[in-house]
mmCIF file of C-alpha atoms and ligand atoms in Angstrom:
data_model
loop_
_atom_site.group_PDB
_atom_site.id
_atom_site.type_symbol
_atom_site.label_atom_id
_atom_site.label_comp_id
_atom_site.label_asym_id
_atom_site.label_seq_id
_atom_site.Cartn_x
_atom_site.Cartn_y
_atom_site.Cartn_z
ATOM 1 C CA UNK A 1 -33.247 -39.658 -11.671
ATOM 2 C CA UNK A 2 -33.932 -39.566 -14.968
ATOM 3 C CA UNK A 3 -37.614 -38.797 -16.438
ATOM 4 C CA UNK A 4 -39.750 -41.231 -18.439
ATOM 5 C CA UNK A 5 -41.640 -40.061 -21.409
ATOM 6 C CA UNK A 6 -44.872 -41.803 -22.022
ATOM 7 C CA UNK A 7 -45.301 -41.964 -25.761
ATOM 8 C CA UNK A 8 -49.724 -42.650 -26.615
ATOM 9 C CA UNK A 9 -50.654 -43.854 -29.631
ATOM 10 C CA UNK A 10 -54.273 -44.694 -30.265
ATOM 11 C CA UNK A 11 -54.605 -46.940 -33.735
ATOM 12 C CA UNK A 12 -57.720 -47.513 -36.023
ATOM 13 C CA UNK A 13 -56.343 -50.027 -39.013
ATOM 14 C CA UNK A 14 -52.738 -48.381 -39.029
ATOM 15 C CA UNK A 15 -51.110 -51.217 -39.915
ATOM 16 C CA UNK A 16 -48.722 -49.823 -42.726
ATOM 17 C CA UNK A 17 -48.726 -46.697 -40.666
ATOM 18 C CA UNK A 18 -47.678 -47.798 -37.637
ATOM 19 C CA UNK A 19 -44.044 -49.370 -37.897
ATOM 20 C CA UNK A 20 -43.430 -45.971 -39.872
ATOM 21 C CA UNK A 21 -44.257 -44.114 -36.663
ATOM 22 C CA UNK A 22 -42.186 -46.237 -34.222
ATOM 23 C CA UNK A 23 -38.972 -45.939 -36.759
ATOM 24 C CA UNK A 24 -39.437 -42.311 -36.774
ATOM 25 C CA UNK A 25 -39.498 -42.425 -33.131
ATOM 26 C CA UNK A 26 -36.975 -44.455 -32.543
ATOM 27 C CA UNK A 27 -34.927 -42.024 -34.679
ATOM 28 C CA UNK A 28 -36.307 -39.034 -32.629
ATOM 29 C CA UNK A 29 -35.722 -40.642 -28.947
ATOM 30 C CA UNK A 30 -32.562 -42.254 -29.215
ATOM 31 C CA UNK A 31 -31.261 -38.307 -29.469
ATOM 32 C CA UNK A 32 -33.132 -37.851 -26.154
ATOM 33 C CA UNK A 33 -30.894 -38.904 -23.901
ATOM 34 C CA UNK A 34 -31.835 -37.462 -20.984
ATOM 35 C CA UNK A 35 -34.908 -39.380 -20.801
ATOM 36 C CA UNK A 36 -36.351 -42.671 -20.595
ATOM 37 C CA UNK A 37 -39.372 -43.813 -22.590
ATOM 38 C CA UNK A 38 -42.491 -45.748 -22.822
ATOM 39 C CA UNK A 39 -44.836 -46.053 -25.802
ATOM 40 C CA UNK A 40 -48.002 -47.087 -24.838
ATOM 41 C CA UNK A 41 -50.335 -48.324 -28.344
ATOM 42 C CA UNK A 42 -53.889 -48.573 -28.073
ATOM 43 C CA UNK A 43 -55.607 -50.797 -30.758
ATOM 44 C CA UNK A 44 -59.051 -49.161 -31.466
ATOM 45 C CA UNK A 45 -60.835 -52.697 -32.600
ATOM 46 C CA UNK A 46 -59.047 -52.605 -35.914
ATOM 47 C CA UNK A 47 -59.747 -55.051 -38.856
ATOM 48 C CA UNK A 48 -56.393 -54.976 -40.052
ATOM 49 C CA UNK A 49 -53.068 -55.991 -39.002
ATOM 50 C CA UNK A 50 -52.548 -53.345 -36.807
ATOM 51 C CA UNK A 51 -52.504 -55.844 -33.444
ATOM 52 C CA UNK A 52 -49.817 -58.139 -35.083
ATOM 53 C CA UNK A 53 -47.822 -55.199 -35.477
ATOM 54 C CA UNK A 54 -48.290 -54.520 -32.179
ATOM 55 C CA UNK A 55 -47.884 -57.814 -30.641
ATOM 56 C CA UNK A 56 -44.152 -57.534 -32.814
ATOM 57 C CA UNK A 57 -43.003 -54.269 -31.903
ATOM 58 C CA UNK A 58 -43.625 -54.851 -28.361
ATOM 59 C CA UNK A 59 -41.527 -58.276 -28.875
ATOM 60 C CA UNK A 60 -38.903 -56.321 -30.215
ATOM 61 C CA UNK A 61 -38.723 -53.748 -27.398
ATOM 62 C CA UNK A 62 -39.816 -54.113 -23.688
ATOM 63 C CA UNK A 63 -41.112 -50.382 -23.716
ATOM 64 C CA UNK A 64 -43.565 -51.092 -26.188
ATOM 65 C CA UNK A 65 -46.805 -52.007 -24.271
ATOM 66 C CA UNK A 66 -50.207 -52.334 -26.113
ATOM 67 C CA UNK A 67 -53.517 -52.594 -25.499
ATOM 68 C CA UNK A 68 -56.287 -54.355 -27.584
ATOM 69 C CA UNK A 69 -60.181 -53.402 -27.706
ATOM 70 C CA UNK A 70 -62.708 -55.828 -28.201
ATOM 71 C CA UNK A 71 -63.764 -53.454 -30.889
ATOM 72 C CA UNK A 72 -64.062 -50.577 -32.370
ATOM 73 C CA UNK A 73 -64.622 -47.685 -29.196
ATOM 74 C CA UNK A 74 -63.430 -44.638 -30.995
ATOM 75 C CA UNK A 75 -61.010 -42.477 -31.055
ATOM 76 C CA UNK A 76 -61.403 -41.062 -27.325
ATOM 77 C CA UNK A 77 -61.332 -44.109 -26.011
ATOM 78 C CA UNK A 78 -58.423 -44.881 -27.371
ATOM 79 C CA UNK A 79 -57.016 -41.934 -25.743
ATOM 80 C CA UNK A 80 -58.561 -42.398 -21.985
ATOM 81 C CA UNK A 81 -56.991 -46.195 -22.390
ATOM 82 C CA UNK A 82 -53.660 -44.787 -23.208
ATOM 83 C CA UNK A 83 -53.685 -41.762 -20.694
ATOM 84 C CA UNK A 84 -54.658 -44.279 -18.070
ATOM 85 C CA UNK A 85 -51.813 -46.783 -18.677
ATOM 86 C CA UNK A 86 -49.175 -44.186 -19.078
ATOM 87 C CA UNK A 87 -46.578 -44.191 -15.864
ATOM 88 C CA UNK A 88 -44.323 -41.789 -17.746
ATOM 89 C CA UNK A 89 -43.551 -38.290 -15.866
ATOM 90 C CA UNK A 90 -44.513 -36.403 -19.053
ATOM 91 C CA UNK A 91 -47.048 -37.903 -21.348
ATOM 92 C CA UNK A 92 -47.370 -37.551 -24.961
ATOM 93 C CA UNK A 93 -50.674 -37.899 -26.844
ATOM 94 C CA UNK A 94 -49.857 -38.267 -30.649
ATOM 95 C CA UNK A 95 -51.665 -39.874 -34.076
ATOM 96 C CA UNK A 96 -50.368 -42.503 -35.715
ATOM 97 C CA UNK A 97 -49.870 -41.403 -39.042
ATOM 98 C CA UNK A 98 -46.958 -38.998 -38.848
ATOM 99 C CA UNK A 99 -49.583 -35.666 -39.101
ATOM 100 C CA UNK A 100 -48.268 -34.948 -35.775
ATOM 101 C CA UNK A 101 -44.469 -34.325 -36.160
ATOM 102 C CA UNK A 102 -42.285 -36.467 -33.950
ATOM 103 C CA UNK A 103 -39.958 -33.770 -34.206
ATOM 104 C CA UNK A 104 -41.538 -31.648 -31.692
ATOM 105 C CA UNK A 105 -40.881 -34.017 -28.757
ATOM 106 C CA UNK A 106 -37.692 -32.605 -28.176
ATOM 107 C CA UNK A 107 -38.795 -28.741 -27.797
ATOM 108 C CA UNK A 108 -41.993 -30.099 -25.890
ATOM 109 C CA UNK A 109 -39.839 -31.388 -23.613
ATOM 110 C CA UNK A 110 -37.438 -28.412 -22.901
ATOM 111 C CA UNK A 111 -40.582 -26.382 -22.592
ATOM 112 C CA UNK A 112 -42.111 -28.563 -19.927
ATOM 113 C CA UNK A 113 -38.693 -29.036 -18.197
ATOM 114 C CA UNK A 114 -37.969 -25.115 -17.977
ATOM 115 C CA UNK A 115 -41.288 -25.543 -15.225
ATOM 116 C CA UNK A 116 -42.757 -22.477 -16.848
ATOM 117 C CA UNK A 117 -45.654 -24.884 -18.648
ATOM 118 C CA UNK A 118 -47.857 -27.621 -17.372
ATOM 119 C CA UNK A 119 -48.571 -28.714 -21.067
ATOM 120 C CA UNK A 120 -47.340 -28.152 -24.529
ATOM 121 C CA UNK A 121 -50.233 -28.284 -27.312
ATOM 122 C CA UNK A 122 -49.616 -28.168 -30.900
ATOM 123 C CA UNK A 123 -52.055 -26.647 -33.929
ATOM 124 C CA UNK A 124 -51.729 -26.592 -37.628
ATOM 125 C CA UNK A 125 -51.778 -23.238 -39.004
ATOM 126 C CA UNK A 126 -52.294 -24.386 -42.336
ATOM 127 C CA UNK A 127 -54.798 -27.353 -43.920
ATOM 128 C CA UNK A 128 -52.792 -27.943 -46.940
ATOM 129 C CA UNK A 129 -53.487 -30.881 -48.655
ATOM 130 C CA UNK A 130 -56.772 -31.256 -46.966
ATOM 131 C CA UNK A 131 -60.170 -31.010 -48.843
ATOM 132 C CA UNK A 132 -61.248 -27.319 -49.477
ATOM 133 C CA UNK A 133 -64.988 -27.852 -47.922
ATOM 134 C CA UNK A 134 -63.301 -29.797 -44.580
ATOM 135 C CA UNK A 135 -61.585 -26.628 -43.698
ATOM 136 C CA UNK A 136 -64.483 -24.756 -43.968
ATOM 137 C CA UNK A 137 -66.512 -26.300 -41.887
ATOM 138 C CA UNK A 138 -63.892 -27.318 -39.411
ATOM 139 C CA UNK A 139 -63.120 -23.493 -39.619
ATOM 140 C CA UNK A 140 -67.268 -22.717 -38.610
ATOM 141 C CA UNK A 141 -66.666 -25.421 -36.133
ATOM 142 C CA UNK A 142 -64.231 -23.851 -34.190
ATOM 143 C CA UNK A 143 -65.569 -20.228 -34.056
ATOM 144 C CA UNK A 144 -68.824 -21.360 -32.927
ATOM 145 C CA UNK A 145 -67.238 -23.813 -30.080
ATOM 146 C CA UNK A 146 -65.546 -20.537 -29.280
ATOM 147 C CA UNK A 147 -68.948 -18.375 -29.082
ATOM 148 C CA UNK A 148 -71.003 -21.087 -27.305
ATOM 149 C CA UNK A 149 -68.969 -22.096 -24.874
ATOM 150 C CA UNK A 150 -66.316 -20.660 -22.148
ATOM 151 C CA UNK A 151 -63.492 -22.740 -23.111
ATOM 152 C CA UNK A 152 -60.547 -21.485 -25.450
ATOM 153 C CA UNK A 153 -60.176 -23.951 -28.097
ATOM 154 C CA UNK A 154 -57.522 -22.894 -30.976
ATOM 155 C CA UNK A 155 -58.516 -23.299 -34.822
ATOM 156 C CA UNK A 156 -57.027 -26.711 -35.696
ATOM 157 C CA UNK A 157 -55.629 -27.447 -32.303
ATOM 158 C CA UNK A 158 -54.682 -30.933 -32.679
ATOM 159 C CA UNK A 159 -54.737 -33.708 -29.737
ATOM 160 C CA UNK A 160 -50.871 -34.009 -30.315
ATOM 161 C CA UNK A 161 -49.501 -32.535 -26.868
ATOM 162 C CA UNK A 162 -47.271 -33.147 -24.435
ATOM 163 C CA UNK A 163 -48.621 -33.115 -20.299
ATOM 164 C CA UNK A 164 -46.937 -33.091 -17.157
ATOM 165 C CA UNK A 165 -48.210 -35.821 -14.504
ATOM 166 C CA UNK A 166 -50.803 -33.179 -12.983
ATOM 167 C CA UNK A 167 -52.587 -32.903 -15.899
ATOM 168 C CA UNK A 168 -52.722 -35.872 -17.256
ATOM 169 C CA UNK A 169 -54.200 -36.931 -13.098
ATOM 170 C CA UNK A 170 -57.254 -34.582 -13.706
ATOM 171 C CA UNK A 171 -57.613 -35.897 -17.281
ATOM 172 C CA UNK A 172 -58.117 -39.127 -16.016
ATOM 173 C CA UNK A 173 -60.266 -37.801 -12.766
ATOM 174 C CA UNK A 174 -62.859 -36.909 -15.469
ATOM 175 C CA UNK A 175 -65.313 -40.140 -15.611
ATOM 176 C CA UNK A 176 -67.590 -38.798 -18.226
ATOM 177 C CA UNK A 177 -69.036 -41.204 -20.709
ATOM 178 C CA UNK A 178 -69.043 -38.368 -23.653
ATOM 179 C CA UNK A 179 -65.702 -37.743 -24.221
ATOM 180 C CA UNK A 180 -64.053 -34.574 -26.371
ATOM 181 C CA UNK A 181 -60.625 -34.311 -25.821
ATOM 182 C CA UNK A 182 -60.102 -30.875 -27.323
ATOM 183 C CA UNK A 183 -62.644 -29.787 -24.726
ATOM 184 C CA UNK A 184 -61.524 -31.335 -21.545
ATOM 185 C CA UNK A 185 -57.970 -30.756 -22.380
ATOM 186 C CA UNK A 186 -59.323 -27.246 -22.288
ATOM 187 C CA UNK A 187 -61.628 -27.546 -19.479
ATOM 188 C CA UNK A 188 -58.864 -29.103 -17.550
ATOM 189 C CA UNK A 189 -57.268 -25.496 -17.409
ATOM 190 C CA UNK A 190 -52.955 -25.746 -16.328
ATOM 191 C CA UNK A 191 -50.943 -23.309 -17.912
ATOM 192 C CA UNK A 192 -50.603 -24.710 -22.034
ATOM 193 C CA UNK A 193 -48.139 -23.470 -24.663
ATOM 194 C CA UNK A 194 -48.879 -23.578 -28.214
ATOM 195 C CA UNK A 195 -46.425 -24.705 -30.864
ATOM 196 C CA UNK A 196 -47.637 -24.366 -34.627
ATOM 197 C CA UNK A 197 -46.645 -26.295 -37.408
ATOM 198 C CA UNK A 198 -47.874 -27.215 -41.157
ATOM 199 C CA UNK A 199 -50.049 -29.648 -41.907
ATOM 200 C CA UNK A 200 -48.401 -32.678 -43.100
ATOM 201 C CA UNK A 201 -49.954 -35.479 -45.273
ATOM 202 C CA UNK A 202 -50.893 -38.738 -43.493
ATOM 203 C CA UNK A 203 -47.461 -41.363 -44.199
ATOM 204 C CA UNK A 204 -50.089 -44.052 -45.757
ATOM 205 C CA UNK A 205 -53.367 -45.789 -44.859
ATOM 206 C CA UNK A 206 -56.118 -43.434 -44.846
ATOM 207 C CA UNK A 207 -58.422 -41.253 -42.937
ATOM 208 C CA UNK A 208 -60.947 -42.654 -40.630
ATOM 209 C CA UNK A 209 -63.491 -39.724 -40.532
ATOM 210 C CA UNK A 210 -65.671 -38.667 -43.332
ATOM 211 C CA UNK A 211 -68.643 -35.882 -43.623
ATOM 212 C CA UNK A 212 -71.059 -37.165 -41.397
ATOM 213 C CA UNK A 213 -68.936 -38.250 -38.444
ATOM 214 C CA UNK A 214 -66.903 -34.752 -38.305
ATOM 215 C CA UNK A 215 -70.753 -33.994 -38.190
ATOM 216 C CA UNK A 216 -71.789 -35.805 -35.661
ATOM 217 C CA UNK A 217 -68.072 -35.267 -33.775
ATOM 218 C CA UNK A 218 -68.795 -31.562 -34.081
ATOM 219 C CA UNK A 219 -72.446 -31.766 -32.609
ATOM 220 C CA UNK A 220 -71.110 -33.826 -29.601
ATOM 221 C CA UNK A 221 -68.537 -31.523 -28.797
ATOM 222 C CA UNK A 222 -70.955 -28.569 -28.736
ATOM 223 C CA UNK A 223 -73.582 -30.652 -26.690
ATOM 224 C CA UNK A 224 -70.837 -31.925 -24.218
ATOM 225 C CA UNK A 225 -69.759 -28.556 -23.302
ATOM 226 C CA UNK A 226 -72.301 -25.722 -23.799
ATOM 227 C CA UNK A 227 -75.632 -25.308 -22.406
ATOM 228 C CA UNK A 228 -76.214 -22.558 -25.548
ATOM 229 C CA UNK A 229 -78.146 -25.328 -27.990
ATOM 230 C CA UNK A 230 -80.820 -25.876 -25.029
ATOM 231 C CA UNK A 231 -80.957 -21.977 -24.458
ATOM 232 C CA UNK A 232 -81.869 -21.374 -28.116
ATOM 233 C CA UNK A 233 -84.710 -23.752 -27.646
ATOM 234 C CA UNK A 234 -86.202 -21.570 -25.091
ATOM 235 C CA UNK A 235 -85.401 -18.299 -26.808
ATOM 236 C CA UNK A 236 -87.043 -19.479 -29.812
ATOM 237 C CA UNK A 237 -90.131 -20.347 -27.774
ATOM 238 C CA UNK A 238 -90.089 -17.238 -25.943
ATOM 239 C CA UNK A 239 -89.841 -14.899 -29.629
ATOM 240 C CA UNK A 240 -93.032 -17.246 -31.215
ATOM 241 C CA UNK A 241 -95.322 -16.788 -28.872
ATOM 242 C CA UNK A 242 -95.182 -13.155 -29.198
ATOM 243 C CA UNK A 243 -95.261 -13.728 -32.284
ATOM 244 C CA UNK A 244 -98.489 -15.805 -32.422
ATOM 245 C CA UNK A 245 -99.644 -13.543 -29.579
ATOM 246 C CA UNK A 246 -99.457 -10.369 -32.293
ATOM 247 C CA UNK A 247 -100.716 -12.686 -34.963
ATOM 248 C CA UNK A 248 -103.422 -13.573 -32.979
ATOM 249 C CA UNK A 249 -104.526 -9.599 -32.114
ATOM 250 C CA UNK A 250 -104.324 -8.733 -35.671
ATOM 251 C CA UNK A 251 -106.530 -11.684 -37.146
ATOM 252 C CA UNK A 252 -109.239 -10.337 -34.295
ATOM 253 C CA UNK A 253 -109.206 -7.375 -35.496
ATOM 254 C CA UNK A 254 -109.472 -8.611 -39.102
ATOM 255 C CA UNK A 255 -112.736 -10.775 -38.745
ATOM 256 C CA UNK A 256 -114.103 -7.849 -36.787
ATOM 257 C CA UNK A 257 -113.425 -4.778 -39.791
ATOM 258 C CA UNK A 258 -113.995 -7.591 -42.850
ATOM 259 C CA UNK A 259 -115.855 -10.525 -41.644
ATOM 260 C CA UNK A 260 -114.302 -12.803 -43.603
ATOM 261 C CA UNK A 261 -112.951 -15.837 -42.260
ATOM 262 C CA UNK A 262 -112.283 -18.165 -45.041
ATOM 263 C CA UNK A 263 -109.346 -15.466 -46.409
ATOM 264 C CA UNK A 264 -106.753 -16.596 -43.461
ATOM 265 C CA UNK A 265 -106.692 -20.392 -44.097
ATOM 266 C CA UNK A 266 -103.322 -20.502 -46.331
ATOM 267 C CA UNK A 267 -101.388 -18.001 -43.372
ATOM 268 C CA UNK A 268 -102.817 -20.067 -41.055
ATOM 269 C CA UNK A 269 -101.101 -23.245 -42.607
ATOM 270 C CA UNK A 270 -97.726 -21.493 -42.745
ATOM 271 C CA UNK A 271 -98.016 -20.512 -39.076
ATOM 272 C CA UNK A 272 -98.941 -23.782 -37.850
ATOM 273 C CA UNK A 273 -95.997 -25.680 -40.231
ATOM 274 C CA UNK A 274 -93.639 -23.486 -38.856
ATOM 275 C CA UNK A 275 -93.950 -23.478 -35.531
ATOM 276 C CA UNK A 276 -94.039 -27.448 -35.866
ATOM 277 C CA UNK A 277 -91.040 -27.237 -37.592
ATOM 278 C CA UNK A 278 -89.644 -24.760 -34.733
ATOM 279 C CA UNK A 279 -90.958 -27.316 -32.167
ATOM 280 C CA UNK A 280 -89.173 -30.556 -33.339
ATOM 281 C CA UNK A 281 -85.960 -28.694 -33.619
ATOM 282 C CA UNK A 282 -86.164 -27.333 -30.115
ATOM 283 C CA UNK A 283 -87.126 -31.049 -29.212
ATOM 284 C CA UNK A 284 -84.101 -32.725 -31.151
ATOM 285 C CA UNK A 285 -82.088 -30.003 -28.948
ATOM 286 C CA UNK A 286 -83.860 -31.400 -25.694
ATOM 287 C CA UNK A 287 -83.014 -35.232 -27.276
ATOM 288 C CA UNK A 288 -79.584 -34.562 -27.432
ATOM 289 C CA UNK A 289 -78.978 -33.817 -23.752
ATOM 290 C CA UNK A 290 -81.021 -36.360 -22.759
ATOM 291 C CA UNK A 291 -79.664 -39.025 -24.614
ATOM 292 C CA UNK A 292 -76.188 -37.740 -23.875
ATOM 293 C CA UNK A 293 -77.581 -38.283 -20.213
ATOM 294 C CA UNK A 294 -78.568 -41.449 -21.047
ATOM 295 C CA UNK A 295 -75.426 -42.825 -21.343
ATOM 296 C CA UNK A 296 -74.263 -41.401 -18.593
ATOM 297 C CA UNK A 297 -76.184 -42.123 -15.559
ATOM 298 C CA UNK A 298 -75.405 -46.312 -17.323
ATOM 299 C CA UNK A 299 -72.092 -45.913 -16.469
ATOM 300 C CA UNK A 300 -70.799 -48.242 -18.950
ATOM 301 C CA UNK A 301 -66.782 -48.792 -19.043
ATOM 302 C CA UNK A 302 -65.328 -46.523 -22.247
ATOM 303 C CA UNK A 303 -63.847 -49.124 -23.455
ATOM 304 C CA UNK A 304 -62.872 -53.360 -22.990
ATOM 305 C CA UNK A 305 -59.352 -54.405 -23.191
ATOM 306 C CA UNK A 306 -59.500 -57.948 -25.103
ATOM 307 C CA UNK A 307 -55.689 -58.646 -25.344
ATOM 308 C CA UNK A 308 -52.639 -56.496 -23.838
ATOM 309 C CA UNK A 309 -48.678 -57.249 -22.565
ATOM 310 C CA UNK A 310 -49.754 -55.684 -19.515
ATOM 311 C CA UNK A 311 -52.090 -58.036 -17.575
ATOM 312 C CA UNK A 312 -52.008 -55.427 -14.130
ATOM 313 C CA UNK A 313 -54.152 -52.936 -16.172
ATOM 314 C CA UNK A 314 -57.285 -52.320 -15.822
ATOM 315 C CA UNK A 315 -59.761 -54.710 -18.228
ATOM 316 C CA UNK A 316 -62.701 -52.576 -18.331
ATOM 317 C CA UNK A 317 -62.194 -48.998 -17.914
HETATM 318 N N1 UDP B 401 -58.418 -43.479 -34.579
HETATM 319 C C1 UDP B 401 -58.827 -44.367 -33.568
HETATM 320 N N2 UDP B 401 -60.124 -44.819 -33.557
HETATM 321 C C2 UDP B 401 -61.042 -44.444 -34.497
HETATM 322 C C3 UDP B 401 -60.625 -43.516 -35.490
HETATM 323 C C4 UDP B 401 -59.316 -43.048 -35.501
HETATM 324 O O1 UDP B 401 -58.033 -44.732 -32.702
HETATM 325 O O2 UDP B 401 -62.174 -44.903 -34.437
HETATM 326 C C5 UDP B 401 -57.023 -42.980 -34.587
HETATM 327 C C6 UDP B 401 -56.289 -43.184 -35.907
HETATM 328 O O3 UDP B 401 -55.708 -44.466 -35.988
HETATM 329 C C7 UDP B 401 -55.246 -42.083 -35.867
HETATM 330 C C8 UDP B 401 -55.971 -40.968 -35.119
HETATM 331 O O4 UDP B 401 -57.045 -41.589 -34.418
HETATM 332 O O5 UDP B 401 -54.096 -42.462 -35.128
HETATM 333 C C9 UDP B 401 -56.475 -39.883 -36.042
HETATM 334 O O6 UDP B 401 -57.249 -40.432 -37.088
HETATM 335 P P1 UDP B 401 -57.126 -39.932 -38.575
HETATM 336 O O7 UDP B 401 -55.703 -39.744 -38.964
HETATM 337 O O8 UDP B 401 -57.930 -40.872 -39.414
HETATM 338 O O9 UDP B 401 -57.874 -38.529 -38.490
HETATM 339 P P2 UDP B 401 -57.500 -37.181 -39.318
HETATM 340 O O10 UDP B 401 -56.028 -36.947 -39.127
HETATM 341 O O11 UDP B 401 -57.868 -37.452 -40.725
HETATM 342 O O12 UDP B 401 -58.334 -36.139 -38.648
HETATM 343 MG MG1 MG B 402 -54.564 -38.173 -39.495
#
């Protein structure tokens, strides 16, 4: 019997993007004979046109199934939706702005199909064309994730990859609310090969992320899988109070030898400002975890389907 590829596309206002994509992998899959496909489009609440586009495509073709949010759920979302709805035996997760070459698929393939792999993952060894301070901190971002926590995950490992049907099962098993791919396709363990390419220039639209959400993308990611941010907190706790302690001892000592109390006011100040400053970053720490909590124990649904071809799926999931 012949195997059926699973092709997931999650879309933020790719409208001129996204019929771009689908050409290019029409081009790519029509030389893959040997398998049957599926593309699966998830429409992340865009403002654009991208849901007309859909709504066409799938018209067009009968493997083309897409799902609509009732907004904007982000990016992971977009993935879980996809990775959910996918029946295909291998599953591909893939951007829709051609940065993720559709020209892989047929190695990925072969590599899964030699049974030697569970998944094929793909990273950019260069950042051409991207802007000079991104890659730095994206660089920063990635050897800290490495130091913090216990799983591997590669300097600009992208969420383009191709998964067997095991995989993508304990993807899916996963019902956190705080979602980081690049983590849980890590956590997830299965035995992963790594194909490298260059970067390549988005086809058109633009990028959905700027400063402040890599931020806050990056601060998630560390809070969702290491325990490290909370241990500084207590570390930091631990090291002032011996400090204080000796502070304390010596300004004893002092008012005994020079009686002269009036002299430590402006030390005192600086002690007392910084451990308040120490103590609201320890408690921004805490605030993290338990606001990522939070939003846990409401098990709310990732995401709401508002329009789809498929009415069997799942609405709310
Ligand atoms: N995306 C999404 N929801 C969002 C933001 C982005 O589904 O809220 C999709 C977007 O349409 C694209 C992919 O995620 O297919 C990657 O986004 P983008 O190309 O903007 O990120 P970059 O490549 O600049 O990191
Ligand atoms: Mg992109």
């Amino acid at each position: 019997m012949q195997k059926k590829i699973s092709i997931v596309v999650p879309c933020y206002n790719e409208a001129e993007a996204l019929p771009i994509l689908y050409r290019a992998l029409m081009d790519i899959t029509q030389k893959m004979t040997d398998y049957e496909f599926e593309f699966v489009l998830v429409n992340d609440g865009s403002t654009d046109d991208t849901l007309k586009t859909m709504r066409m495509l799938s018209q067009q073709d009968a493997r083309v199934f897409y799902y609509s949010f009732s907004r904007n759920f982000g990016k992971e979302a977009g993935l879980l939706c996809g990775l959910k709805n996918a029946t295909g035996d291998y599953v591909v997760t893939m951007d829709a702005d051609m940065q993720d070459p559709p020209e892989l698929l047929p190695q990925m393939a072969q590599i899964l199909e030699s049974g030697d792999y569970d998944n094929v993952a793909s990273r950019r060894v260069t950042r051409k064309g991207e802007p000079k301070i991104r890659s730095f901190f994206a660089r920063r971002f990635y050897k800290m994730m490495r130091k913090m926590t216990e799983i591997e995950i590669a300097d600009g490992a992208r969420d383009f990859r191709m998964m067997n049907r095991a995989m993508v099962d304990s993807i899916i098993a996963l019902g956190e609310y705080n979602r980081f791919s690049k983590g849980i396709f890590a956590w997830v363990g299965y035995r992963t090969k790594w194909l490298e390419f260059e970067n390549v220039q988005r086809s058109a639209g633009e990028t959905k992320w700027n400063f402040w959400q890599l931020l806050r993308y990056s601060i998630d990611g560390m809070v969702n899988f290491s325990n490290a941010p909370i241990r500084i907190s207590s570390v930091m706790g631990i090291i002032m109070t011996m400090v204080s302690f000796i502070a304390i001892i010596f300004e004893i000592i002092r008012a005994l030898l020079y009686h002269d109390p009036v002299a430590g006011w402006p030390s005192l100040v600086c002690i007392i400002t910084f451990i308040g400053g120490i103590q609201l970053f320890c408690m921004g720490i805490m605030g993290q975890y338990i606001s990522k909590t939070y939003m846990e124990v409401k098990h709310r649904p990732h995401y709401i389907v508002g329009e789809t071809n498929n009415e069997e799926c799942e609405k709310n999931g």
